[in-house]
Amino acid sequence: MPAQLTYAVVMAVVFAFAGFLAKQFVGEGVKHLGQRFWPAVFRSRRRTLTRRELRRYAGGVKATFDSHALGFLATTKVTVSEVYVPLQSEVDGRREDIYGSIRDRGRTVVLGPAGAGKSMLLKYSMVKWADRPADFERVPVFVELFRRNRGEESPRDLVVAALGRGGVKKPERFLDRALADGLLSVFFDGFDEIVTDRRAEVTQQLKAFAEKWPKCQIVVTCRAAVYDSELRPDFDHEVRVAGFDDAAIRRFLRLWFTSKRAGRDTRFEVEQMMAGLRASPPILLLARTPLLLTMIASLHDADPGIGPVLPGSRAEFYELAVQHLLRRDSELGRTRGLATYKAGHKQMALRAIAVRAQGAMAPGTDRRTVPEDELLATITRVLTRFNLEAAHAAPMLEEIVDRSGLLVRVDGGNLLYEFPHLTLQEYLAAMELADSPERLLALYEENPGRWRETVKLWCGGANRDCTPVVERIFAGDRRGKLLALECLAEARQIDETLARAVLRHFEATLPGAEPDPVVVAALGAVAADPGPRGTALRTRLTRAALQRHVPAMLALAATRLRPAVETLSDLATWAPAARVALRSTGELALPVLAERAGTGSTAAVDDIAAIGTASAGVALAELLWDESDVAVRAAWRLAVLVRSPDVEDELSRAETGNPAGEWYDWLWAPFHTAGTGHLAELMGRVGYLIDDRTGARMPDDVGRVDPRLAMPIGVRGASRQYDPAALAGLDLEVGRVARSLGVGVRDHTGNGEALAEIHERDEGQARRLALALFERAGVGVGYRSLLATLPTTVLVRLVVKLSRPGFRADESQWRTFDEDLKAPVVLRPVASVALVVLLAGPYLLGVTRATGSAFGWWPWTAPWEGWATALAALGFLLTCLFFRFGEVQRMTVLAGFFLVLSLPGVLAYAVTTLVDWLGAPVLATAAFVLTVVTTGLVRLLGRREREIANPFRDLRSLDESVLRGRSTVISGREAGQGITRAFRNSSNSR
């Protein structure tokens, strides 16, 4: 054979082996790049929003919704992301996650009373999305339905306009495609604000919109009192917003005062406000409405002199707010010229405007916005009462808008105005009609839904006998009777005979009745009154509760009075419904429940946890320091409760530690900072008590354990018990589901890889399969329960990691997961080169010398020996190159066979050649030094990569990414970095 051909053969072998190495290092990256590039090219032909447009829209959403003008202090703004407290829904007396309930459904109607936070629920979801839009699959659009009152726009037109206000140019070009593909979440806010003569039309349009775009998530908000299920059956999922419990009130006050007093300890103010609220059960009941609680906090800021002395009704709240806004320039000592007109004159003008906005001037219509010419005409009529000329109308309007914020401009041309919150408009309208009960009744009878709140505020604010109004309303239908009961709770003056008749009517419905939250709240408000009427009702409710009438128990709890709490505590030992009612009394029940828990009642522990406040957390912490069932139950409950920042903060200040009890000193180490007191000890004790593979004393309804506890305990336990041998090959169920979803899998496909692909297509199936794999691999139920509280993304990644040989997760890794380690960008290539020189270099040299000996151009031995060695080496190299195309076990055996067959000859040729070149002493010294250096570099690289590949660092980052979407109602799995891509990235970095 010519020498040139021989060289060509040798170089082909060398390049083939180099190609094999390149394939191992960069082949997957090239393949992954192609998988990302071509779909991106395809999607670019049918894109919705470009990245630039998405950033612009997110910026517009953030600017619009994160800065929120208060509904009664429109010139005062708060940052929503700083003060927002997540809401809950109410289902059969239980509080549940409202966000998950909405996210999981394509069509939802959110119901609640005025000021319950329905709109803010959606606005906060907009803000959360705007912070990290790439983390979500859908783009939310917030549509204010009252805008439909101004024109003939369809729901689609309103969506286009909302996107345009957010900064999206020409949204029509992609809107239909985005709606059809389900890429939008459309929030229609304020169904109750649609004018009466357009309600039926808009209802049909919303239904048609929902039918036309079945993949699009649609959420509608509406006041519960005026919603008559008009949107069914297209919107068959209805969620009722629950009022704030004690934990939410406390958290809101902490966030509020913290945002106003940066850097200062606000605990004293929070405790002062909570004490004032607890001292007045009627005010505490009002504070459970987010709007009214915001009003309490903001007026406290505006006039700290109010202190714990709080008004006693909603009407008094609104009167206080209006008076403050109209008089604050003078009260704050501002320049006299800022306020030209008297506060009383401006208030009378506002009352007249409110009645017009309610629709009183044009029977059969109602609206929120008022044109400027109508405003000026209304103000002019009021001015004549004060002997002022019409020329003062425009300056007075300007002063009201600019100085008080009680009217706001709502369009670019400044020709339309509205009150900043509908409830404020309803209150002012009620005060305008204070001396006109017949007119109020006529307006109510013509449009009950629109005037319902106004009637209630009239009863609470008008300083006159409400009997004729309530009596006439009570004579009406079911809704009228319910309104009469609500009026009874707010009325200043009412005939006692009528009051007894109203109460008897509803008390007669208590036996066997399903609890109606409105009825329960109204009965509780009346029973909380310290007067004879309230005392007598409280006595009757107590008798009914002893007869196991659930609505009576809930009404007693709604009074928030100590005697009622004691009654419910006695009943709770044998009546489950009384336990639910007792929990709803909040912190008032803690002393009674703590005493019962101390006697061994695990049910009392559950009730303490259900209250959920910081004080409840401390009460649970005091139960941890023995080995009883109560201690274990308290540990599980506290593991969930510590997710609340308020609870964590209070525990860090509490003196509840007991060094005599066993605890994990490593568990809270990554989060321990100066000033956190015994928190590390408490959480270490909690971890010690819940670290049980059998889960024998674990509650059935664990809830979501704080990931700072669930992850280290669950992952550490799973890594010790997970047996990969029990899942050799592809699990049958995983393979079946993967194939049904169109995932191409083969028998040698790993469970982790298949599960990652399944997760991209069906998150629910991926979660079910991950937990099933943990069970089949031998992970105990206690650890599985902890893992089940983690997001699906984390579970899938954990399966991937556990499937690898030698995976471990221990205490030392948890301690260091948050250390900032740099990637070994220099060490990795240096170690790789050293390893190649030490191993591949001599092998390739030996193959080359053997080939030369076979062909005669570099002889050393007989040609047949060179041929034997070269062919064996060629077999090894070809087996490596085509390894992926054969069965794993067979190809491994074949590669090992050729390597063993070629190795003696290759080494002999290589050593001989190197001795000829360097001499034996130099070769031995160089080989020794190179071996030591390479071994050290490889071990150092391995240790560094194990530190960087700390499983807890990876899992924690995924967990925190998913948690960002917890308090949003936007449906669909978060996008972010897909789990398949994450799996591939982690595979490449092995």
Coordinates of C-alpha atoms in Angstrom, one line a residue, residues 88-97 101 237-240 242 517 580:
Q88 CA -59.1 33.3 50.0
S89 CA -62.4 31.9 48.8
E90 CA -65.1 30.5 51.0
V91 CA -66.6 27.1 50.4
D92 CA -69.1 25.6 52.9
G93 CA -67.5 27.6 55.7
R94 CA -64.0 26.6 54.8
R95 CA -61.3 28.9 53.5
E96 CA -59.6 27.7 50.3
D97 CA -57.0 28.9 47.9
S101 CA -59.5 27.6 42.0
H237 CA -67.7 28.1 38.0
E238 CA -68.4 30.7 40.6
V239 CA -66.0 31.7 43.4
R240 CA -67.0 33.7 46.4
A242 CA -63.9 35.5 51.7
P517 CA -72.8 34.1 54.5
V580 CA -65.4 25.6 62.0

